[in-house]
Coordinates of C-alpha atoms and ligand atoms in Angstrom, one line a residue:
X6 CA 19.1 144.1 60.6
X7 CA 16.6 144.2 63.4
X8 CA 14.9 140.5 63.7
X9 CA 11.5 140.9 62.5
X10 CA 8.9 137.6 63.2
X11 CA 7.3 136.2 60.0
X12 CA 4.4 136.1 62.4
X13 CA 4.1 139.6 63.1
X14 CA 0.6 141.2 61.3
X15 CA 2.2 144.2 60.1
X16 CA 5.5 141.6 58.3
X17 CA 6.2 142.8 55.3
X18 CA 6.0 147.0 56.3
X19 CA 8.0 146.4 59.1
X20 CA 10.5 143.8 57.1
X21 CA 10.7 147.5 54.2
X22 CA 11.1 149.7 56.9
X23 CA 14.2 147.6 58.4
X24 CA 16.3 148.0 54.7
X25 CA 15.7 151.5 53.8
X26 CA 17.1 151.9 57.7
X27 CA 19.5 149.7 56.2
X28 CA 20.2 151.8 52.9
X29 CA 20.6 154.6 55.4
X30 CA 23.6 153.3 57.7
X31 CA 24.9 152.0 54.2
X32 CA 25.2 155.1 52.4
X33 CA 22.7 154.0 49.7
X34 CA 19.5 156.3 51.0
X35 CA 19.2 159.5 51.1
X36 CA 18.2 161.1 54.4
X37 CA 15.2 162.0 52.6
X38 CA 14.5 159.1 51.4
X39 CA 13.3 158.0 55.1
X40 CA 10.0 160.5 54.8
X41 CA 9.4 159.5 51.1
X42 CA 9.1 156.3 52.2
X43 CA 7.1 156.8 55.5
X44 CA 5.2 159.3 52.5
X45 CA 4.3 155.9 50.7
X46 CA 3.2 154.1 53.8
X47 CA 0.8 156.1 54.5
X48 CA -1.2 155.9 51.3
X49 CA -0.2 152.3 50.8
X50 CA -3.0 152.6 54.0
X51 CA -5.7 154.6 52.2
X52 CA -5.3 151.7 49.5
X53 CA -5.5 148.9 51.7
X54 CA -2.2 147.8 51.2
X55 CA -2.8 145.3 47.9
X56 CA -2.3 145.6 44.4
X57 CA -5.5 146.7 43.4
X58 CA -7.5 146.0 39.7
X59 CA -6.7 149.7 38.8
X60 CA -3.1 149.3 39.4
X61 CA -3.5 146.1 37.3
X62 CA -4.3 147.7 34.5
X63 CA -1.7 150.0 34.7
X64 CA 1.1 147.2 35.1
X65 CA -0.4 145.2 32.3
X66 CA -0.1 148.5 29.7
X67 CA 3.5 149.4 31.1
X68 CA 4.3 145.8 30.7
X69 CA 2.9 145.9 26.7
X70 CA 5.1 149.0 26.8
X71 CA 8.4 147.6 27.9
X72 CA 7.7 144.6 25.6
X73 CA 7.2 147.3 22.5
X74 CA 9.8 149.8 23.5
X75 CA 13.3 149.8 21.8
X76 CA 15.0 151.2 24.3
X77 CA 14.0 151.0 27.5
X78 CA 16.0 152.1 30.4
X79 CA 14.8 151.3 34.6
X80 CA 15.9 154.2 36.4
X81 CA 16.8 153.4 39.7
X82 CA 17.4 155.8 43.0
X83 CA 18.2 155.0 46.8
X84 CA 15.0 153.8 47.9
X85 CA 14.2 151.5 44.8
X86 CA 17.7 150.1 45.8
X87 CA 17.2 149.4 49.3
X88 CA 13.7 148.0 48.4
X89 CA 14.3 146.0 45.7
X90 CA 17.6 145.4 44.5
X91 CA 17.2 141.7 43.1
X92 CA 13.5 142.3 41.4
X93 CA 14.5 145.3 39.7
X94 CA 17.7 142.8 38.3
X95 CA 14.9 139.8 37.7
X96 CA 12.9 143.1 35.7
X97 CA 15.8 144.1 33.1
X98 CA 16.8 140.7 32.3
X99 CA 13.5 140.6 30.9
X100 CA 14.0 143.3 28.7
X101 CA 17.9 144.8 27.7
X102 CA 19.2 144.6 30.7
X103 CA 19.2 148.4 31.2
X104 CA 19.6 149.8 34.8
X105 CA 20.4 153.3 35.4
X106 CA 21.5 154.7 38.1
X107 CA 20.0 158.8 38.5
X108 CA 19.7 160.1 42.1
X109 CA 18.0 163.9 43.5
X110 CA 20.9 163.6 45.7
X111 CA 23.7 162.8 44.2
X112 CA 26.8 163.0 45.3
X113 CA 30.2 160.8 44.2
X114 CA 29.8 158.7 48.1
X115 CA 26.4 157.4 47.2
X116 CA 27.3 156.9 43.4
X117 CA 30.0 154.7 44.9
X118 CA 28.3 152.7 48.0
X119 CA 25.6 151.9 45.6
X120 CA 27.9 150.6 42.9
X121 CA 29.3 148.3 45.9
X122 CA 25.6 147.0 46.6
X123 CA 25.3 146.2 43.5
X124 CA 28.3 144.1 43.0
X125 CA 28.9 142.6 46.1
X126 CA 25.9 140.0 45.4
X127 CA 27.6 138.2 43.6
X128 CA 24.6 137.1 41.5
X129 CA 24.2 140.2 40.1
X130 CA 28.0 140.7 39.3
X131 CA 27.9 137.6 37.8
X132 CA 25.4 139.0 35.4
X133 CA 27.2 142.1 34.3
X134 CA 30.6 141.0 34.2
X135 CA 28.2 138.6 31.3
X136 CA 26.6 141.4 29.8
X137 CA 23.0 140.7 31.0
X138 CA 22.7 143.6 33.1
X139 CA 24.1 147.2 32.6
X140 CA 24.4 149.3 35.3
X141 CA 24.2 153.1 33.9
X142 CA 24.5 156.5 35.3
X143 CA 27.5 156.2 37.6
X144 CA 30.3 156.6 35.6
X145 CA 28.6 157.5 32.4
X146 CA 26.3 160.4 32.9
X147 CA 27.3 162.7 30.7
X148 CA 24.7 164.3 29.1
X149 CA 21.5 166.9 30.5
X150 CA 18.3 166.3 29.9
X151 CA 17.2 169.8 29.0
X152 CA 15.8 172.0 31.3
X153 CA 16.2 170.5 34.4
X154 CA 17.9 171.9 36.6
X155 CA 18.4 169.6 39.0
X156 CA 21.4 166.6 40.0
X157 CA 19.0 164.2 38.5
X158 CA 18.9 166.2 34.7
X159 CA 22.8 164.7 34.7
X160 CA 22.2 161.3 32.6
X161 CA 23.7 158.5 30.3
X162 CA 23.7 158.8 26.9
X163 CA 23.2 155.1 26.2
X164 CA 20.9 154.9 28.8
X165 CA 18.2 157.3 30.0
X166 CA 19.5 160.2 27.4
X167 CA 18.2 157.4 24.2
X168 CA 16.2 155.4 25.7
X169 CA 12.0 155.4 24.5
X170 CA 10.6 154.3 27.2
X171 CA 12.0 155.1 31.0
X172 CA 10.6 153.6 33.8
X173 CA 10.8 155.5 36.8
X174 CA 9.6 154.1 40.7
X175 CA 9.3 157.1 43.2
X176 CA 10.1 159.7 40.9
X177 CA 9.6 163.7 41.7
X178 CA 7.9 165.5 39.8
X179 CA 10.0 167.9 37.4
X180 CA 11.9 164.8 36.0
X181 CA 9.0 163.3 34.8
X182 CA 7.9 166.4 32.9
X183 CA 11.5 167.1 31.6
X184 CA 11.3 163.6 30.3
X185 CA 8.0 163.8 28.3
X186 CA 9.1 167.4 27.3
X187 CA 12.1 164.9 24.8
X188 CA 9.7 163.0 24.2
X189 CA 10.1 159.7 26.1
X190 CA 7.1 157.5 27.1
X191 CA 7.3 157.6 31.3
X192 CA 6.5 154.7 33.5
X193 CA 6.0 155.7 37.2
X194 CA 5.4 153.4 40.3
X195 CA 4.0 156.0 42.6
X196 CA 2.2 155.6 45.7
X197 CA 0.4 159.2 46.2
X198 CA -2.2 159.5 43.4
X199 CA -1.6 163.1 43.7
X200 CA 1.6 163.5 42.9
X201 CA 2.8 165.6 39.6
X202 CA 4.9 163.0 38.7
X203 CA 1.5 160.5 38.6
X204 CA -0.4 163.2 36.9
X205 CA 2.6 163.8 34.4
X206 CA 3.3 160.6 33.5
X207 CA 2.2 158.3 30.2
X208 CA 1.5 155.5 32.5
X209 CA 1.4 155.6 36.5
X210 CA 1.1 153.0 38.8
X211 CA -0.4 153.0 41.9
X212 CA 1.2 150.5 43.8
X213 CA 4.0 149.7 46.1
X214 CA 7.4 149.1 44.4
X215 CA 7.9 145.7 46.0
X216 CA 4.4 144.6 45.6
X217 CA 4.1 145.2 41.2
X218 CA 7.6 144.8 40.4
X219 CA 7.4 141.3 40.1
X220 CA 3.9 141.3 38.8
X221 CA 5.5 143.7 36.1
X222 CA 8.2 140.9 35.7
X223 CA 5.1 138.4 35.0
X224 CA 3.1 140.1 32.8
X225 CA 6.1 141.0 30.8
X226 CA 7.7 137.4 30.5
X227 CA 4.1 136.5 29.3
X228 CA 3.3 139.4 27.2
X229 CA 6.7 138.9 24.6
X230 CA 4.3 135.9 24.2
X231 CA 1.4 137.1 22.1
X232 CA 1.3 139.3 18.9
X233 CA 2.3 143.2 19.1
X234 CA -0.9 144.3 17.9
X235 CA -2.6 143.0 20.9
X236 CA -0.2 145.1 23.1
X237 CA -0.7 148.1 21.3
X238 CA -4.5 147.4 21.5
X239 CA -3.6 147.3 25.2
X240 CA -2.1 150.7 25.8
X241 CA -4.5 152.0 23.1
X242 CA -7.3 151.2 26.0
X243 CA -5.7 152.8 28.6
X244 CA -6.4 156.7 30.2
X245 CA -4.0 157.2 32.9
X246 CA -5.9 160.5 34.0
X247 CA -9.0 158.0 34.0
X248 CA -6.8 155.2 36.0
X249 CA -6.8 158.2 38.6
X250 CA -9.2 159.3 38.9
X251 CA -10.6 155.4 39.8
X252 CA -7.6 155.1 42.8
X253 CA -9.1 158.3 43.9
X254 CA -13.2 157.1 44.0
X255 CA -11.9 154.0 45.2
X256 CA -9.8 155.3 48.2
X257 CA -13.0 157.4 49.0
X258 CA -15.1 155.0 48.9
X259 CA -12.7 152.5 51.4
X260 CA -12.8 154.9 53.8
X261 CA -16.9 155.8 53.8
X262 CA -17.5 152.4 53.8
X263 CA -15.0 151.5 56.4
X264 CA -16.2 150.4 59.5
X265 CA -13.7 150.2 62.7
X266 CA -13.8 147.6 65.1
Ligands
LIG328 O1 17.6 158.6 46.0 P1 17.9 159.6 46.1 O2 18.6 160.8 45.8 O3 16.9 159.9 44.5 O4 16.3 160.1 46.0 C1 14.5 159.9 46.7 C2 13.6 160.3 47.0 C3 12.3 159.4 47.3 C4 13.9 161.1 48.2 C5 13.5 161.5 46.1 O5 13.2 161.2 44.4 C6 12.1 162.3 46.7 O6 12.1 162.9 47.5 O7 11.1 162.0 46.2 P2 8.9 162.0 46.6 O8 9.4 163.6 45.8 O9 9.2 162.6 47.8 O10 8.5 161.3 46.1 C7 8.4 159.8 46.5 C8 6.7 159.2 46.0 O11 7.2 157.8 46.4 C9 5.8 159.5 46.7 O12 5.1 160.2 46.4 C10 5.5 158.5 47.9 O13 4.1 158.3 48.2 C11 6.3 157.1 46.9 N1 6.8 155.9 47.3 C12 7.7 156.4 49.0 N2 7.7 154.8 49.2 C13 7.2 154.1 48.2 C14 6.2 154.6 47.2 N3 5.9 154.5 46.1 C15 5.8 153.0 45.6 N4 6.3 152.6 46.3 C16 7.0 152.5 47.9 N5 7.5 151.6 49.1

């Protein structure tokens, strides 16, 4: 990885870029993952590169939904692994440990490279061996999401197929819609509030992946200690369309009031 000085004003952003490039070199990231990352960066600029209170509302509602879920699954793709492998493992440990690899550009080679990326981390390997973490969707993706023709349609019975809540960072709209049509609740993480994914999801977190996953984990830990009735209230009071509208007004007001030095 190229050296990025910590003092650089855009340190975090440059580090994330390095991570996606490295994942491409290791055959984990799809080539198209680079352009998807760039689109994310552009939207993050518009948001101000921080977790807004609007996104925090979505994070809290998602935490409540994941705590109440009976069979939650975290779906991961190349970009998610590139940027937040350890953070995803920490999040899964607070839930039932289920992480499912689900790729749009699915190849045997990428599946193998992804498996290797998890297993070459001795900490994660130990967690897999101790059954604290289950890496699904590689050898067991033999179920099909109805009405979804892309390779994202191949899922694990133990994972996404039988889940009630699916967390999908960096998603494509087609699968979100197909999952919702299967009766599942879909929580997506997408910096683009205009995307089909954002509009079709049960809850959309318009925030950057590496900023919001640790926050999600933090609230899940907190919410596990509180009354279920309270959690249902948090979910009932959440409105995804309203949240997206708020996010669009936030961006537009931010741009209107922006002063360039
Ligand atoms: O690994 P694969 O084969 O499953 O392929 C993954 C990609 C990302 C290529 C595939 O899912 C894809 O084409 O996605 P899209 O349709 O480009 O959507 C990705 C969305 O994620 C875009 O709306 C971006 O704004 C958003 N995004 C990119 N980087 C981040 C992000 N959202 C949150 N955090 C990010 N770091």
